[in-house]
Amino acid sequence: MNPPARTPTAPGPAPFLDSKESLACIHCGLCLSSCPTYLETGNENDSPRGRIYLMRAIQDGRMPLAETAVHHIDLCLGCRACETACPSGVKYGNLLEATRDHIEGHYQRPLAQRLLRQGAIEQIFPFGERMELALLPARLAQATGLARFLPKFARDSLALIPEKFSSARWLEVSPATGGTRRGAVAFVRGCVMNVMFGPTHLATVRLLNRAGYDVVTPPDQGCCGALYAHGGNLAAARESARKNIAVFEEREVEAIIINAAGCGSTLKEYGHLLAGDPLWAARAQRFSAKVRDLSEWLATSGLATHLAPTQFASPVTFHDACHLAHPQKITQQPRALVKAVAGSRFVELPEAEICCGSAGSYNLTEPEMAGRLGSRKTGNILQTGAKTVVTTNPGCILQMQAGLREAGVKDVEVLHLADFLDRHCHY
């Protein structure tokens, strides 16, 4: 399924922001120290409260929908750290997605931006087979050295591709192994995860099986819609949501498990995404109520009793994937699982909650700021002395691996939580 085509039209008077949500910001500034782009630029327009002012000014007609305003909105990572810091409970993520949807519907981007956003990101990334095909010439360019002749933005994009990756092939049902069977869960494959992190998916299924769960992986599931929602195509995001709800609600399972933080936050917010659709609103709420991040589920499944405490020669640290820590409010569960293995060798990562610069497709659309944040993250990793960095999102892994390679660091491994636990689990 291709996302609906969009042709920008002149801005109209219809409001695109929820008035209650947009007026909830009291401009106290407590969000400023949590905002990665504000920390980098010091520009009020690159802060959450500054962007909310811009959003309201655009809606009210006090500011034209022009390049300057769009730039500041584009520069937002959508990490939603401001939501964690906000004492007023501003739902900044909702405001941002509504604004970006308005921008893409009414603002004419330059051709290069349209090709990247509507061509590569919307037409390739959500489709596994297309992504696999697109990666073939990319790997060829890397292997032959042709990459050095490409434009800088293309070289930056190629630098994110890991040296080794493989996709996963599936059994629709993988039965529980050993011990007591606890029940059945469904598994969301995702897009990038399924193409580039196949072994991580297989590790995820093994862990769930070891914890006593049959794992059901519906073959006809599709993209969760996160890339569409974050990029300003809410119509395509809603269509993705409807498809997945219809597929997963046919399965009798206790939970729907996801091992990618960015996808998980979108899946848990299908209720909001389809709140205005009377045919799907209740179904969306029921679906989202079942969604659990892998760490969230494993932390209460008894898996810790099957993990082998290990004496690491060097420290182990953990990076908070933004969409796990902020929209989902999950920070302690993955740490508890890592500590069950690493014990006293676990060390906290400075600024663990600050975005690494990946942010979905952000490191493709805003490579300069993504690079600055990636360098900041690399510096914090090196400060810990850790040789193992654990996290819960594919984009974070690719971004941190690329940052370490750029810095010439070869002895630090960045792992998904599932791979880390799988290495140290008694099977």
Short mmCIF file of C-alpha atoms in Angstrom, two decimals:
data_model
loop_
_atom_site.label_atom_id
_atom_site.label_comp_id
_atom_site.label_asym_id
_atom_site.label_seq_id
_atom_site.Cartn_x
_atom_site.Cartn_y
_atom_site.Cartn_z
CA MET A 1 0.00 0.00 0.00
CA ASN A 2 1.41 3.37 -1.01
CA PRO A 3 0.65 6.41 1.16
CA PRO A 4 -1.92 8.84 -0.22
CA ALA A 5 -0.41 11.45 -2.53
CA ARG A 6 -0.49 14.99 -1.20
CA THR A 7 -0.56 18.19 -3.24
CA PRO A 8 0.12 21.34 -1.18
CA THR A 9 -2.66 23.90 -1.19
CA ALA A 10 -2.83 27.47 0.03
CA PRO A 11 -3.19 27.77 3.83
CA GLY A 12 -6.81 28.12 4.86
CA PRO A 13 -8.49 29.46 7.98
CA ALA A 14 -9.33 26.03 9.44
CA PRO A 15 -7.49 25.44 12.75
CA PHE A 16 -5.12 22.48 12.83
CA LEU A 17 -4.21 22.62 16.54
CA ASP A 18 -6.32 21.44 19.43
CA SER A 19 -7.02 24.74 21.20
CA LYS A 20 -6.93 23.22 24.69
CA GLU A 21 -3.60 21.52 24.06
CA SER A 22 -2.00 24.54 22.37
CA LEU A 23 -3.03 26.88 25.20
CA ALA A 24 -1.83 24.54 27.96
CA CYS A 25 1.76 25.82 27.64
CA ILE A 26 2.38 28.48 30.31
CA HIS A 27 5.80 29.43 28.88
CA CYS A 28 7.55 28.66 32.18
CA GLY A 29 10.72 27.48 30.44
CA LEU A 30 11.23 24.31 32.47
CA CYS A 31 11.42 22.41 29.18
CA LEU A 32 14.44 24.33 27.88
CA SER A 33 17.15 22.27 29.58
CA SER A 34 15.56 19.06 28.29
CA CYS A 35 15.43 20.14 24.63
CA PRO A 36 18.41 18.87 22.62
CA THR A 37 18.16 21.46 19.85
CA TYR A 38 17.85 24.35 22.31
CA LEU A 39 20.90 23.03 24.18
CA GLU A 40 22.81 23.14 20.89
CA THR A 41 21.62 26.46 19.46
CA GLY A 42 20.40 28.51 22.42
CA ASN A 43 17.73 29.88 20.07
CA GLU A 44 14.29 30.32 21.65
CA ASN A 45 12.69 29.35 18.34
CA ASP A 46 14.41 25.98 18.67
CA SER A 47 12.84 25.32 22.07
CA PRO A 48 9.48 23.66 22.81
CA ARG A 49 7.81 26.83 24.03
CA GLY A 50 9.25 28.80 21.12
CA ARG A 51 7.93 26.27 18.65
CA ILE A 52 4.50 26.25 20.26
CA TYR A 53 4.45 30.03 19.83
CA LEU A 54 5.34 29.55 16.14
CA MET A 55 2.64 26.91 15.71
CA ARG A 56 -0.03 29.18 17.18
CA ALA A 57 1.20 32.17 15.17
CA ILE A 58 0.96 30.16 11.94
CA GLN A 59 -2.54 28.95 12.80
CA ASP A 60 -3.73 32.42 13.79
CA GLY A 61 -2.32 33.98 10.62
CA ARG A 62 0.15 36.14 12.54
CA MET A 63 3.07 34.45 10.80
CA PRO A 64 3.29 33.23 7.20
CA LEU A 65 3.94 29.57 6.51
CA ALA A 66 7.36 30.31 5.06
CA GLU A 67 10.88 28.90 5.10
CA THR A 68 12.00 30.40 8.42
CA ALA A 69 9.11 29.07 10.49
CA VAL A 70 9.19 25.70 8.73
CA HIS A 71 12.92 25.40 9.43
CA HIS A 72 12.43 25.73 13.18
CA ILE A 73 9.63 23.15 13.16
CA ASP A 74 11.71 20.82 10.97
CA LEU A 75 14.64 21.13 13.38
CA CYS A 76 12.56 19.62 16.18
CA LEU A 77 13.57 16.01 16.82
CA GLY A 78 10.15 15.04 18.14
CA CYS A 79 11.94 13.38 21.06
CA ARG A 80 9.26 14.65 23.46
CA ALA A 81 11.68 15.13 26.34
CA CYS A 82 9.79 18.37 26.94
CA GLU A 83 6.71 16.34 27.86
CA THR A 84 8.62 14.68 30.68
CA ALA A 85 9.80 18.06 31.95
CA CYS A 86 6.49 19.92 31.53
CA PRO A 87 4.57 20.68 34.77
CA SER A 88 1.43 21.53 32.78
CA GLY A 89 1.22 18.24 30.90
CA VAL A 90 1.42 19.81 27.44
CA LYS A 91 0.97 17.11 24.78
CA TYR A 92 3.70 18.52 22.59
CA GLY A 93 3.88 15.44 20.37
CA ASN A 94 0.26 15.89 19.30
CA LEU A 95 0.86 19.56 18.51
CA LEU A 96 3.98 18.77 16.52
CA GLU A 97 2.36 16.07 14.40
CA ALA A 98 -0.67 18.26 13.67
CA THR A 99 1.59 21.15 12.66
CA ARG A 100 3.76 18.99 10.43
CA ASP A 101 0.67 17.58 8.76
CA HIS A 102 -0.47 21.16 8.11
CA ILE A 103 2.96 22.10 6.73
CA GLU A 104 3.10 19.18 4.31
CA GLY A 105 -0.41 19.97 3.11
CA HIS A 106 0.16 23.68 2.52
CA TYR A 107 3.88 24.39 2.10
CA GLN A 108 5.75 23.77 -1.16
CA ARG A 109 9.12 22.30 -0.27
CA PRO A 110 12.14 22.47 -2.58
CA LEU A 111 12.40 19.55 -5.00
CA ALA A 112 15.30 17.86 -3.19
CA GLN A 113 13.36 17.82 0.08
CA ARG A 114 10.26 16.44 -1.62
CA LEU A 115 12.26 13.64 -3.22
CA LEU A 116 13.79 12.68 0.11
CA ARG A 117 10.64 12.94 2.22
CA GLN A 118 7.95 11.74 -0.17
CA GLY A 119 10.19 9.53 -2.26
CA ALA A 120 12.71 7.71 -0.09
CA ILE A 121 11.20 8.04 3.38
CA GLU A 122 7.53 7.50 2.54
CA GLN A 123 7.87 5.17 -0.44
CA ILE A 124 10.80 2.97 0.61
CA PHE A 125 11.33 2.77 4.38
CA PRO A 126 7.86 1.47 5.33
CA PHE A 127 8.13 -1.38 2.81
CA GLY A 128 10.57 -4.17 3.63
CA GLU A 129 11.14 -5.50 0.10
CA ARG A 130 11.70 -2.01 -1.29
CA MET A 131 14.16 -1.23 1.50
CA GLU A 132 16.12 -4.41 0.84
CA LEU A 133 16.36 -3.51 -2.85
CA ALA A 134 17.41 0.07 -2.06
CA LEU A 135 20.18 -1.16 0.22
CA LEU A 136 21.83 -3.16 -2.59
CA PRO A 137 23.21 -0.16 -4.54
CA ALA A 138 23.97 1.57 -1.24
CA ARG A 139 26.20 -1.30 -0.12
CA LEU A 140 27.78 -1.44 -3.59
CA ALA A 141 28.68 2.25 -3.36
CA GLN A 142 30.30 1.63 0.02
CA ALA A 143 32.21 -1.47 -1.10
CA THR A 144 33.56 0.04 -4.34
CA GLY A 145 34.47 3.43 -2.96
CA LEU A 146 31.99 5.18 -5.23
CA ALA A 147 30.37 6.71 -2.15
CA ARG A 148 33.10 9.36 -1.99
CA PHE A 149 31.84 10.83 -5.28
CA LEU A 150 28.29 11.27 -4.00
CA PRO A 151 26.86 14.52 -2.55
CA LYS A 152 27.48 15.05 1.16
CA PHE A 153 23.90 14.28 2.20
CA ALA A 154 24.15 10.92 0.40
CA ARG A 155 27.50 10.13 2.04
CA ASP A 156 26.03 11.01 5.43
CA SER A 157 23.12 8.67 4.80
CA LEU A 158 25.38 5.80 3.70
CA ALA A 159 27.48 6.25 6.84
CA LEU A 160 24.48 5.13 8.90
CA ILE A 161 24.33 1.70 7.23
CA PRO A 162 26.07 -0.87 9.45
CA GLU A 163 28.86 -3.05 8.11
CA LYS A 164 26.78 -6.18 8.68
CA PHE A 165 23.02 -6.61 8.76
CA SER A 166 20.47 -9.23 7.82
CA SER A 167 16.70 -9.54 7.66
CA ALA A 168 14.54 -12.10 9.44
CA ARG A 169 12.37 -14.87 8.05
CA TRP A 170 9.46 -16.04 10.14
CA LEU A 171 7.38 -18.86 11.46
CA GLU A 172 3.94 -17.49 12.15
CA VAL A 173 3.91 -19.19 15.55
CA SER A 174 7.00 -19.90 17.65
CA PRO A 175 6.06 -22.04 20.69
CA ALA A 176 7.20 -21.51 24.27
CA THR A 177 10.27 -23.50 25.27
CA GLY A 178 10.85 -25.19 28.62
CA GLY A 179 9.22 -24.49 31.94
CA THR A 180 5.64 -23.41 32.32
CA ARG A 181 3.71 -22.07 29.36
CA ARG A 182 2.33 -18.68 30.41
CA GLY A 183 0.29 -17.81 27.33
CA ALA A 184 0.63 -16.23 23.88
CA VAL A 185 1.78 -12.82 22.69
CA ALA A 186 1.85 -11.23 19.24
CA PHE A 187 4.99 -9.66 17.83
CA VAL A 188 5.32 -6.53 15.66
CA ARG A 189 8.15 -6.89 13.13
CA GLY A 190 8.42 -3.26 12.10
CA CYS A 191 10.20 -2.00 8.99
CA VAL A 192 13.85 -1.11 9.62
CA MET A 193 14.06 -3.68 12.42
CA ASN A 194 12.89 -6.51 10.18
CA VAL A 195 15.24 -5.64 7.31
CA MET A 196 18.40 -4.65 9.18
CA PHE A 197 18.08 -6.31 12.59
CA GLY A 198 16.92 -9.82 11.78
CA PRO A 199 19.12 -11.48 14.46
CA THR A 200 17.71 -9.06 17.05
CA HIS A 201 14.19 -10.14 16.14
CA LEU A 202 15.14 -13.79 16.48
CA ALA A 203 16.73 -13.05 19.86
CA THR A 204 13.50 -11.31 20.91
CA VAL A 205 11.42 -14.36 20.03
CA ARG A 206 13.83 -16.68 21.88
CA LEU A 207 13.59 -14.54 25.02
CA LEU A 208 9.79 -14.50 24.89
CA ASN A 209 9.71 -18.25 24.29
CA ARG A 210 12.10 -18.81 27.22
CA ALA A 211 9.85 -16.68 29.40
CA GLY A 212 7.01 -19.11 28.62
CA TYR A 213 5.15 -17.42 25.76
CA ASP A 214 4.11 -18.63 22.34
CA VAL A 215 4.96 -15.85 19.90
CA VAL A 216 2.53 -15.13 17.06
CA THR A 217 3.92 -13.03 14.21
CA PRO A 218 1.14 -12.15 11.73
CA PRO A 219 2.62 -12.23 8.22
CA ASP A 220 0.22 -9.62 6.84
CA GLN A 221 1.09 -6.82 9.27
CA GLY A 222 2.53 -3.56 7.94
CA CYS A 223 4.35 -0.37 8.93
CA CYS A 224 3.14 1.02 12.25
CA GLY A 225 2.77 4.49 10.70
CA ALA A 226 5.37 6.26 12.84
CA LEU A 227 7.40 7.58 9.91
CA TYR A 228 4.24 8.97 8.34
CA ALA A 229 2.98 10.56 11.56
CA HIS A 230 6.31 12.14 12.42
CA GLY A 231 6.85 13.34 8.86
CA GLY A 232 3.51 15.09 8.42
CA ASN A 233 1.29 12.56 6.68
CA LEU A 234 -1.38 11.71 9.23
CA ALA A 235 -3.70 10.26 6.58
CA ALA A 236 -1.13 7.57 5.76
CA ALA A 237 -0.42 6.99 9.46
CA ARG A 238 -4.12 6.41 10.12
CA GLU A 239 -4.38 3.99 7.21
CA SER A 240 -1.40 2.04 8.58
CA ALA A 241 -3.06 1.96 11.99
CA ARG A 242 -6.33 0.60 10.60
CA LYS A 243 -4.52 -2.16 8.72
CA ASN A 244 -2.57 -3.30 11.78
CA ILE A 245 -5.56 -3.17 14.09
CA ALA A 246 -7.54 -5.37 11.70
CA VAL A 247 -4.66 -7.86 11.47
CA PHE A 248 -3.80 -8.12 15.17
CA GLU A 249 -7.30 -8.10 16.63
CA GLU A 250 -7.89 -11.47 14.94
CA ARG A 251 -5.24 -13.02 17.19
CA GLU A 252 -6.14 -14.15 20.70
CA VAL A 253 -3.10 -12.94 22.61
CA GLU A 254 -2.39 -11.36 25.97
CA ALA A 255 -0.16 -8.62 24.62
CA ILE A 256 1.29 -7.15 21.43
CA ILE A 257 5.07 -6.91 21.82
CA ILE A 258 7.31 -4.39 20.08
CA ASN A 259 11.10 -4.11 20.41
CA ALA A 260 11.52 -0.72 18.70
CA ALA A 261 10.83 2.28 20.94
CA GLY A 262 9.81 4.64 18.13
CA CYS A 263 7.26 2.20 16.78
CA GLY A 264 6.00 1.39 20.26
CA SER A 265 5.02 4.94 21.10
CA THR A 266 3.00 5.20 17.88
CA LEU A 267 1.29 1.84 18.43
CA LYS A 268 0.32 2.92 21.95
CA GLU A 269 -1.16 6.13 20.55
CA TYR A 270 -3.44 4.61 17.91
CA GLY A 271 -6.31 5.63 20.18
CA HIS A 272 -5.39 9.28 19.75
CA LEU A 273 -4.58 8.87 16.06
CA LEU A 274 -8.04 7.46 15.29
CA ALA A 275 -10.02 9.30 17.96
CA GLY A 276 -11.99 11.15 15.28
CA ASP A 277 -12.99 7.99 13.41
CA PRO A 278 -16.19 6.55 14.94
CA LEU A 279 -15.70 3.20 13.19
CA TRP A 280 -12.18 2.69 14.53
CA ALA A 281 -11.78 4.72 17.72
CA ALA A 282 -12.83 1.99 20.16
CA ARG A 283 -10.92 -0.69 18.24
CA ALA A 284 -7.83 1.50 18.32
CA GLN A 285 -8.10 1.97 22.09
CA ARG A 286 -8.39 -1.80 22.61
CA PHE A 287 -5.38 -2.42 20.37
CA SER A 288 -3.19 0.17 22.10
CA ALA A 289 -4.12 -1.15 25.54
CA LYS A 290 -2.41 -4.44 24.61
CA VAL A 291 0.85 -2.97 23.29
CA ARG A 292 3.93 -3.53 25.45
CA ASP A 293 7.57 -2.74 24.89
CA LEU A 294 9.79 -5.83 25.12
CA SER A 295 11.56 -4.54 28.24
CA GLU A 296 8.24 -3.66 29.86
CA TRP A 297 6.97 -7.22 29.30
CA LEU A 298 10.14 -9.12 30.16
CA ALA A 299 10.65 -7.18 33.39
CA THR A 300 7.52 -8.81 34.85
CA SER A 301 7.77 -12.19 33.09
CA GLY A 302 10.29 -13.85 35.36
CA LEU A 303 12.98 -13.83 32.68
CA ALA A 304 15.50 -12.36 35.14
CA THR A 305 15.76 -15.78 36.81
CA HIS A 306 17.13 -17.17 33.52
CA LEU A 307 19.77 -14.46 33.08
CA ALA A 308 23.39 -15.20 33.94
CA PRO A 309 25.19 -12.48 35.94
CA THR A 310 28.45 -11.81 34.13
CA GLN A 311 31.78 -10.35 35.22
CA PHE A 312 32.46 -7.73 32.56
CA ALA A 313 36.01 -6.49 32.14
CA SER A 314 34.71 -3.01 31.31
CA PRO A 315 31.61 -1.04 32.31
CA VAL A 316 28.23 -1.50 30.64
CA THR A 317 25.94 1.49 30.09
CA PHE A 318 22.43 2.21 28.82
CA HIS A 319 21.06 4.89 26.49
CA ASP A 320 17.40 5.88 26.85
CA ALA A 321 15.67 5.76 23.49
CA CYS A 322 13.59 8.94 23.50
CA HIS A 323 10.27 7.36 22.56
CA LEU A 324 10.63 4.76 25.28
CA ALA A 325 11.62 7.20 28.02
CA HIS A 326 9.25 10.07 27.25
CA PRO A 327 5.98 9.07 25.53
CA GLN A 328 6.01 5.61 27.14
CA LYS A 329 7.61 6.65 30.48
CA ILE A 330 9.72 3.47 30.53
CA THR A 331 13.21 3.94 31.96
CA GLN A 332 13.67 1.56 34.90
CA GLN A 333 12.55 -1.74 33.34
CA PRO A 334 15.33 -1.99 30.74
CA ARG A 335 17.90 -0.85 33.28
CA ALA A 336 16.78 -3.54 35.72
CA LEU A 337 17.28 -6.20 33.05
CA VAL A 338 20.72 -4.88 32.11
CA LYS A 339 21.74 -4.71 35.77
CA ALA A 340 20.59 -8.31 36.27
CA VAL A 341 23.44 -9.25 33.93
CA ALA A 342 26.03 -6.51 34.44
CA GLY A 343 25.64 -6.08 38.20
CA SER A 344 28.12 -3.60 39.69
CA ARG A 345 29.71 -3.02 36.27
CA PHE A 346 26.66 -1.05 35.16
CA VAL A 347 27.30 2.69 34.94
CA GLU A 348 24.87 5.46 34.08
CA LEU A 349 25.45 7.32 30.83
CA PRO A 350 25.71 11.12 31.22
CA GLU A 351 22.76 12.74 29.45
CA ALA A 352 21.29 9.28 28.84
CA GLU A 353 17.92 10.95 28.29
CA ILE A 354 19.19 13.40 25.64
CA CYS A 355 18.45 12.38 22.04
CA CYS A 356 21.33 10.85 20.08
CA GLY A 357 20.18 12.62 16.90
CA SER A 358 18.57 9.68 15.12
CA ALA A 359 14.92 10.53 15.76
CA GLY A 360 13.37 8.34 13.07
CA SER A 361 14.38 9.84 9.74
CA TYR A 362 15.76 13.05 11.30
CA ASN A 363 19.38 12.10 10.65
CA LEU A 364 18.47 12.05 6.96
CA THR A 365 16.42 15.25 6.82
CA GLU A 366 18.55 17.27 9.29
CA PRO A 367 22.03 15.73 9.08
CA GLU A 368 23.92 18.74 10.48
CA MET A 369 22.05 18.86 13.79
CA ALA A 370 21.90 15.06 13.93
CA GLY A 371 25.67 15.00 13.59
CA ARG A 372 26.14 17.50 16.40
CA LEU A 373 23.94 15.48 18.72
CA GLY A 374 25.63 12.26 17.62
CA SER A 375 29.04 13.70 18.54
CA ARG A 376 27.66 14.81 21.88
CA LYS A 377 26.41 11.27 22.54
CA THR A 378 29.74 9.74 21.48
CA GLY A 379 31.58 11.99 23.92
CA ASN A 380 29.30 10.93 26.75
CA ILE A 381 29.78 7.25 25.91
CA LEU A 382 33.56 7.59 25.94
CA GLN A 383 33.37 9.44 29.26
CA THR A 384 31.92 6.32 30.95
CA GLY A 385 34.71 3.99 29.83
CA ALA A 386 32.02 1.50 28.83
CA LYS A 387 32.75 -1.01 26.09
CA THR A 388 29.09 -2.07 25.82
CA VAL A 389 26.20 0.34 25.20
CA VAL A 390 22.68 -1.10 25.38
CA THR A 391 19.57 0.57 23.99
CA THR A 392 16.11 -0.26 22.65
CA ASN A 393 15.66 1.36 19.24
CA PRO A 394 17.19 0.61 15.82
CA GLY A 395 17.74 4.23 14.85
CA CYS A 396 19.66 4.89 18.08
CA ILE A 397 21.87 1.86 17.41
CA LEU A 398 22.69 2.97 13.86
CA GLN A 399 23.31 6.57 14.96
CA MET A 400 25.61 5.66 17.84
CA GLN A 401 27.50 3.09 15.78
CA ALA A 402 28.05 5.70 13.06
CA GLY A 403 29.19 8.26 15.63
CA LEU A 404 31.71 5.88 17.16
CA ARG A 405 33.04 4.94 13.70
CA GLU A 406 33.38 8.61 12.83
CA ALA A 407 35.40 9.13 16.02
CA GLY A 408 37.65 6.19 15.17
CA VAL A 409 36.43 4.12 18.13
CA LYS A 410 36.50 0.40 17.38
CA ASP A 411 36.28 -1.23 20.80
CA VAL A 412 32.80 -0.08 21.90
CA GLU A 413 29.84 -2.28 20.99
CA VAL A 414 26.31 -0.91 20.68
CA LEU A 415 23.68 -3.57 21.25
CA HIS A 416 19.93 -3.86 21.29
CA LEU A 417 18.61 -4.96 24.69
CA ALA A 418 17.31 -8.20 23.14
CA ASP A 419 20.76 -9.14 21.81
CA PHE A 420 22.40 -8.30 25.13
CA LEU A 421 19.96 -10.41 27.14
CA ASP A 422 20.02 -13.25 24.61
CA ARG A 423 23.79 -13.58 25.04
CA HIS A 424 23.40 -14.02 28.76
CA CYS A 425 20.25 -16.11 29.02
CA HIS A 426 20.19 -19.77 30.15
CA TYR A 427 18.39 -21.68 27.40
#
